């Protein structure tokens, strides 16, 4: 069936979409959803019906429906598909059904039709034309054979060409050994084109990451760093690949350094890693790509761990727990204590989000025991850091202090400066929350002294005034500290403390009607991301520019969804719902909030939600 609406035409049989006669790119599942909606425009389709009819027996989340509906709305406009809260989706535009029948006109033949009996046909000699055609057969046969040979040659050469195209270019800092300081190099092969960065160490790279990576990425967008260590006759490697759109990290082990390096190179051959590192992807797309990669490589436990992480990020905790159980089972069967400990960390994270603190604590304790067996100080530090939150839920400050000081000490022994500083500054925050005035300043001062002794770049020091702003009672008291954060992060304006402080100052200036100062905040901000688009939306709203507000707010939502920043997308969806603008699809954004807001976000925005009768 062919359908026509606005200046679009859609063929539900071939799943081809055209606009003004030109073909448009549309994904297969989007086309199937469109077929469903156009086939019954008077019906409201529930998410369950769409999942059943489009994806059939495949296991996908409800977010897949939302993502496909969102893409269709981006093509046809928000008004094309209406959301009915708690019911589903319905097509809204006027549709005309077109006939798909094609009229066939018989070909006229110049030849005269002759009727003959079987006897006469049998006795008829071939005509001159027939003899001429018959003479072409040897040549046609020869041409066919030549064509087959050419195709065969091209087919044999195709893998070599594909391998050449698929060559992965990675820069790397020579891999160091934690015990003896030896460096390991990586040799080019049929899969990789490696470039060694010999003028920088792994520690220097990570301690100066916000400054160093942007400069190196101009030539080397993908940078591998790793550290090797030996423990109980086994080699362990802890690696990170930094890319334009994120990081890919994992741990591997083997009986020798050579075996571990081979495992690392085998793991890094998988294309999904580079798709994620080079291109920003919405959580649903990440989940789909990682699910496919896991099906292709079910024994690659790093990919399985990444899939679990995405499920947690999407708040699909049951699926995350199922996969974490799977990771634990496979790891136990392989005797892989590293990945078994990681599985327990994932399980603890899920249980904590479900408020099952006692079970979560048990998982962390077990994880620590496995990490101790293999001498993994960094993961021990992570586990104690996570345990401090459980101690906080029990209102047990001495336990909080013990957990975070253990985390800081383990990080120090592992020579992991960022982890050590995170533990100390978090202890300062929790000391404040538990009214321990002495400790909140003591551990913040310790963190600052560590930064000085490590000679870290100035953007690290921005965390100090950021925490002082947290301690201050009123926005006016916080203001000078926020400004100092921005002063310290002039060279790194996209650092998270800079973004948070800029947002706080923007709200503060708008509330005090200091709009000229609010404009200055984003005058020189050039990065096009969700955080900065949100600030522009807030300013446009304060200046009563409805058109500009709508543009920046919708841009924020798109960028936040693509980056997987659920909290940011919820914030701007709530902002759009609070604005009486006829161009805003209120149903769409309110449904998004209903479907995606967790209890923590709802708690933080309780008053705004009540004001909108959510």
mmCIF file of C-alpha atoms in Angstrom, residues 37-244:
data_model
loop_
_atom_site.group_PDB
_atom_site.id
_atom_site.type_symbol
_atom_site.label_atom_id
_atom_site.label_comp_id
_atom_site.label_asym_id
_atom_site.label_seq_id
_atom_site.Cartn_x
_atom_site.Cartn_y
_atom_site.Cartn_z
ATOM 1 C CA UNK A 37 0.441 3.796 12.356
ATOM 2 C CA UNK A 38 -0.606 4.622 8.776
ATOM 3 C CA UNK A 39 -2.496 1.342 8.412
ATOM 4 C CA UNK A 40 -4.921 2.253 11.226
ATOM 5 C CA UNK A 41 -4.900 6.011 11.738
ATOM 6 C CA UNK A 42 -7.963 5.855 13.989
ATOM 7 C CA UNK A 43 -6.285 3.541 16.508
ATOM 8 C CA UNK A 44 -4.085 4.320 19.513
ATOM 9 C CA UNK A 45 -1.277 1.725 19.553
ATOM 10 C CA UNK A 46 0.168 0.826 22.951
ATOM 11 C CA UNK A 47 3.901 0.315 23.418
ATOM 12 C CA UNK A 48 3.262 -3.365 23.995
ATOM 13 C CA UNK A 49 1.386 -3.686 20.687
ATOM 14 C CA UNK A 50 4.133 -1.888 18.770
ATOM 15 C CA UNK A 51 6.832 -4.051 20.371
ATOM 16 C CA UNK A 52 4.881 -7.215 19.577
ATOM 17 C CA UNK A 53 4.010 -6.324 15.980
ATOM 18 C CA UNK A 54 7.290 -4.675 14.948
ATOM 19 C CA UNK A 55 9.968 -6.503 16.937
ATOM 20 C CA UNK A 56 7.944 -9.705 17.383
ATOM 21 C CA UNK A 57 9.971 -12.256 19.391
ATOM 22 C CA UNK A 58 13.070 -10.075 19.819
ATOM 23 C CA UNK A 59 13.868 -8.874 23.339
ATOM 24 C CA UNK A 60 14.043 -5.059 23.292
ATOM 25 C CA UNK A 61 13.081 -2.390 25.806
ATOM 26 C CA UNK A 62 10.202 0.069 25.563
ATOM 27 C CA UNK A 63 12.842 2.731 24.882
ATOM 28 C CA UNK A 64 13.148 1.293 21.365
ATOM 29 C CA UNK A 65 9.548 2.356 20.692
ATOM 30 C CA UNK A 66 10.219 5.834 22.064
ATOM 31 C CA UNK A 67 13.378 6.183 19.972
ATOM 32 C CA UNK A 68 11.636 5.198 16.738
ATOM 33 C CA UNK A 69 8.663 7.479 17.449
ATOM 34 C CA UNK A 70 11.113 10.324 18.154
ATOM 35 C CA UNK A 71 12.881 9.780 14.819
ATOM 36 C CA UNK A 72 9.568 9.756 12.946
ATOM 37 C CA UNK A 73 8.563 12.998 14.675
ATOM 38 C CA UNK A 74 11.859 14.563 13.662
ATOM 39 C CA UNK A 75 11.026 13.706 10.035
ATOM 40 C CA UNK A 76 7.351 14.675 9.942
ATOM 41 C CA UNK A 77 7.048 17.170 12.827
ATOM 42 C CA UNK A 78 6.021 16.712 16.455
ATOM 43 C CA UNK A 79 2.339 16.978 15.519
ATOM 44 C CA UNK A 80 2.473 13.930 13.260
ATOM 45 C CA UNK A 81 2.214 11.441 16.124
ATOM 46 C CA UNK A 82 0.302 12.142 19.322
ATOM 47 C CA UNK A 83 1.136 10.614 22.698
ATOM 48 C CA UNK A 84 -1.794 9.493 24.799
ATOM 49 C CA UNK A 85 -0.515 9.146 28.380
ATOM 50 C CA UNK A 86 -0.721 5.555 29.639
ATOM 51 C CA UNK A 87 -2.337 4.502 26.327
ATOM 52 C CA UNK A 88 0.081 4.854 23.441
ATOM 53 C CA UNK A 89 0.578 6.600 20.098
ATOM 54 C CA UNK A 90 -1.693 7.622 17.200
ATOM 55 C CA UNK A 91 -1.089 9.114 13.751
ATOM 56 C CA UNK A 92 -2.488 12.658 13.388
ATOM 57 C CA UNK A 93 -1.808 13.896 9.843
ATOM 58 C CA UNK A 94 -4.302 13.551 6.979
ATOM 59 C CA UNK A 95 -3.411 10.503 4.869
ATOM 60 C CA UNK A 96 -4.425 9.524 1.341
ATOM 61 C CA UNK A 97 -4.168 5.913 0.243
ATOM 62 C CA UNK A 98 -2.794 5.499 -3.286
ATOM 63 C CA UNK A 99 -3.267 2.504 -5.544
ATOM 64 C CA UNK A 100 -0.151 0.368 -5.959
ATOM 65 C CA UNK A 101 -1.483 -1.352 -9.103
ATOM 66 C CA UNK A 102 0.578 -0.714 -12.200
ATOM 67 C CA UNK A 103 -1.230 -0.672 -15.552
ATOM 68 C CA UNK A 104 0.445 -3.028 -18.015
ATOM 69 C CA UNK A 105 0.200 -2.083 -21.687
ATOM 70 C CA UNK A 106 0.710 -4.991 -24.070
ATOM 71 C CA UNK A 107 3.772 -4.566 -26.267
ATOM 72 C CA UNK A 108 2.958 -4.268 -29.950
ATOM 73 C CA UNK A 109 4.953 -6.606 -32.121
ATOM 74 C CA UNK A 110 5.990 -5.860 -35.655
ATOM 75 C CA UNK A 111 6.156 -9.566 -36.368
ATOM 76 C CA UNK A 112 3.185 -11.278 -38.022
ATOM 77 C CA UNK A 113 1.524 -14.024 -35.998
ATOM 78 C CA UNK A 114 1.552 -17.326 -37.870
ATOM 79 C CA UNK A 115 -0.479 -20.377 -36.937
ATOM 80 C CA UNK A 116 1.074 -23.698 -37.901
ATOM 81 C CA UNK A 117 0.447 -27.329 -37.205
ATOM 82 C CA UNK A 118 2.941 -29.446 -35.234
ATOM 83 C CA UNK A 119 3.798 -31.332 -38.416
ATOM 84 C CA UNK A 120 4.593 -28.242 -40.418
ATOM 85 C CA UNK A 121 6.723 -26.838 -37.532
ATOM 86 C CA UNK A 122 8.694 -30.026 -37.302
ATOM 87 C CA UNK A 123 9.471 -29.977 -40.982
ATOM 88 C CA UNK A 124 10.346 -26.301 -41.167
ATOM 89 C CA UNK A 125 14.047 -25.472 -41.651
ATOM 90 C CA UNK A 126 15.638 -22.719 -39.527
ATOM 91 C CA UNK A 127 15.297 -19.303 -41.072
ATOM 92 C CA UNK A 128 18.284 -17.061 -41.874
ATOM 93 C CA UNK A 129 17.592 -15.045 -38.728
ATOM 94 C CA UNK A 130 17.448 -18.178 -36.585
ATOM 95 C CA UNK A 131 20.756 -19.388 -38.022
ATOM 96 C CA UNK A 132 22.301 -15.970 -37.288
ATOM 97 C CA UNK A 133 21.137 -16.089 -33.658
ATOM 98 C CA UNK A 134 22.403 -19.630 -33.292
ATOM 99 C CA UNK A 135 25.832 -18.450 -34.456
ATOM 100 C CA UNK A 136 26.074 -16.017 -31.536
ATOM 101 C CA UNK A 137 25.865 -18.730 -28.864
ATOM 102 C CA UNK A 138 29.599 -19.647 -28.768
ATOM 103 C CA UNK A 139 30.499 -15.977 -28.338
ATOM 104 C CA UNK A 140 27.861 -15.484 -25.615
ATOM 105 C CA UNK A 141 29.161 -18.561 -23.793
ATOM 106 C CA UNK A 142 32.741 -17.266 -23.966
ATOM 107 C CA UNK A 143 31.678 -13.835 -22.640
ATOM 108 C CA UNK A 144 29.838 -15.478 -19.747
ATOM 109 C CA UNK A 145 32.902 -17.540 -18.793
ATOM 110 C CA UNK A 146 35.101 -14.430 -18.858
ATOM 111 C CA UNK A 147 32.617 -12.567 -16.660
ATOM 112 C CA UNK A 148 32.603 -15.387 -14.100
ATOM 113 C CA UNK A 149 36.421 -15.375 -13.993
ATOM 114 C CA UNK A 150 36.523 -11.591 -13.421
ATOM 115 C CA UNK A 151 33.931 -11.825 -10.613
ATOM 116 C CA UNK A 152 35.876 -14.677 -8.978
ATOM 117 C CA UNK A 153 39.126 -12.674 -9.070
ATOM 118 C CA UNK A 154 37.401 -9.626 -7.562
ATOM 119 C CA UNK A 155 35.763 -11.745 -4.879
ATOM 120 C CA UNK A 156 39.139 -13.219 -3.880
ATOM 121 C CA UNK A 157 40.675 -9.762 -3.635
ATOM 122 C CA UNK A 158 37.778 -8.307 -1.652
ATOM 123 C CA UNK A 159 38.884 -9.501 1.832
ATOM 124 C CA UNK A 160 42.308 -7.914 1.320
ATOM 125 C CA UNK A 161 40.684 -4.621 0.352
ATOM 126 C CA UNK A 162 38.304 -4.801 3.292
ATOM 127 C CA UNK A 163 41.149 -5.499 5.699
ATOM 128 C CA UNK A 164 42.981 -2.478 4.374
ATOM 129 C CA UNK A 165 39.939 -0.262 4.914
ATOM 130 C CA UNK A 166 39.326 -1.725 8.371
ATOM 131 C CA UNK A 167 42.867 -0.991 9.589
ATOM 132 C CA UNK A 168 42.474 0.676 12.986
ATOM 133 C CA UNK A 169 44.758 3.604 13.729
ATOM 134 C CA UNK A 170 45.540 3.922 17.422
ATOM 135 C CA UNK A 171 48.121 6.050 19.154
ATOM 136 C CA UNK A 172 49.407 4.617 22.410
ATOM 137 C CA UNK A 173 51.599 5.577 25.308
ATOM 138 C CA UNK A 174 54.185 2.780 25.829
ATOM 139 C CA UNK A 175 52.685 0.348 28.316
ATOM 140 C CA UNK A 176 54.492 0.439 31.633
ATOM 141 C CA UNK A 177 54.905 -2.238 34.289
ATOM 142 C CA UNK A 178 53.869 -1.241 37.810
ATOM 143 C CA UNK A 179 56.646 -3.305 39.441
ATOM 144 C CA UNK A 180 59.814 -2.933 37.371
ATOM 145 C CA UNK A 181 59.097 0.073 35.155
ATOM 146 C CA UNK A 182 59.634 -1.879 31.924
ATOM 147 C CA UNK A 183 57.771 -0.599 28.864
ATOM 148 C CA UNK A 184 55.946 -2.742 26.305
ATOM 149 C CA UNK A 185 55.519 -1.639 22.693
ATOM 150 C CA UNK A 186 52.852 -2.637 20.171
ATOM 151 C CA UNK A 187 53.799 -3.740 16.659
ATOM 152 C CA UNK A 188 51.710 -2.954 13.574
ATOM 153 C CA UNK A 189 49.866 -5.902 12.029
ATOM 154 C CA UNK A 190 47.036 -6.632 9.613
ATOM 155 C CA UNK A 191 44.497 -5.135 12.046
ATOM 156 C CA UNK A 192 46.264 -2.124 13.574
ATOM 157 C CA UNK A 193 48.374 0.857 12.671
ATOM 158 C CA UNK A 194 49.971 1.797 16.006
ATOM 159 C CA UNK A 195 51.761 5.070 16.754
ATOM 160 C CA UNK A 196 53.841 5.285 19.930
ATOM 161 C CA UNK A 197 53.688 8.567 21.904
ATOM 162 C CA UNK A 198 57.086 8.450 23.562
ATOM 163 C CA UNK A 199 57.157 11.992 24.922
ATOM 164 C CA UNK A 200 54.485 11.492 27.609
ATOM 165 C CA UNK A 201 53.807 8.950 30.367
ATOM 166 C CA UNK A 202 50.487 7.353 31.239
ATOM 167 C CA UNK A 203 50.339 9.216 34.568
ATOM 168 C CA UNK A 204 51.077 12.560 32.892
ATOM 169 C CA UNK A 205 48.347 11.923 30.331
ATOM 170 C CA UNK A 206 45.641 11.134 32.893
ATOM 171 C CA UNK A 207 46.652 13.814 35.404
ATOM 172 C CA UNK A 208 46.511 16.469 32.658
ATOM 173 C CA UNK A 209 43.731 14.866 30.622
ATOM 174 C CA UNK A 210 41.533 17.957 30.088
ATOM 175 C CA UNK A 211 44.465 19.844 28.561
ATOM 176 C CA UNK A 212 46.498 17.068 26.956
ATOM 177 C CA UNK A 213 43.892 15.033 25.095
ATOM 178 C CA UNK A 214 42.344 17.909 23.057
ATOM 179 C CA UNK A 215 45.797 18.789 21.738
ATOM 180 C CA UNK A 216 46.838 15.218 20.928
ATOM 181 C CA UNK A 217 43.407 14.410 19.450
ATOM 182 C CA UNK A 218 43.961 16.851 16.603
ATOM 183 C CA UNK A 219 46.330 14.243 15.122
ATOM 184 C CA UNK A 220 45.533 11.137 17.204
ATOM 185 C CA UNK A 221 41.797 10.941 18.024
ATOM 186 C CA UNK A 222 42.167 7.457 19.553
ATOM 187 C CA UNK A 223 44.721 7.090 22.349
ATOM 188 C CA UNK A 224 45.389 3.864 24.254
ATOM 189 C CA UNK A 225 46.897 3.921 27.741
ATOM 190 C CA UNK A 226 47.536 0.864 29.869
ATOM 191 C CA UNK A 227 49.446 -0.399 32.872
ATOM 192 C CA UNK A 228 50.762 -3.917 33.348
ATOM 193 C CA UNK A 229 51.376 -5.605 36.709
ATOM 194 C CA UNK A 230 52.357 -9.058 37.994
ATOM 195 C CA UNK A 231 50.697 -10.838 40.904
ATOM 196 C CA UNK A 232 51.060 -14.512 41.920
ATOM 197 C CA UNK A 233 52.636 -15.615 38.621
ATOM 198 C CA UNK A 234 49.932 -13.890 36.559
ATOM 199 C CA UNK A 235 50.033 -10.733 34.435
ATOM 200 C CA UNK A 236 47.227 -8.172 34.554
ATOM 201 C CA UNK A 237 46.588 -5.199 32.301
ATOM 202 C CA UNK A 238 44.321 -2.235 33.022
ATOM 203 C CA UNK A 239 43.637 -0.253 29.831
ATOM 204 C CA UNK A 240 41.653 2.742 28.567
ATOM 205 C CA UNK A 241 41.095 3.898 24.997
ATOM 206 C CA UNK A 242 40.185 7.584 24.876
ATOM 207 C CA UNK A 243 38.142 8.797 21.901
ATOM 208 C CA UNK A 244 36.190 11.859 20.744
#
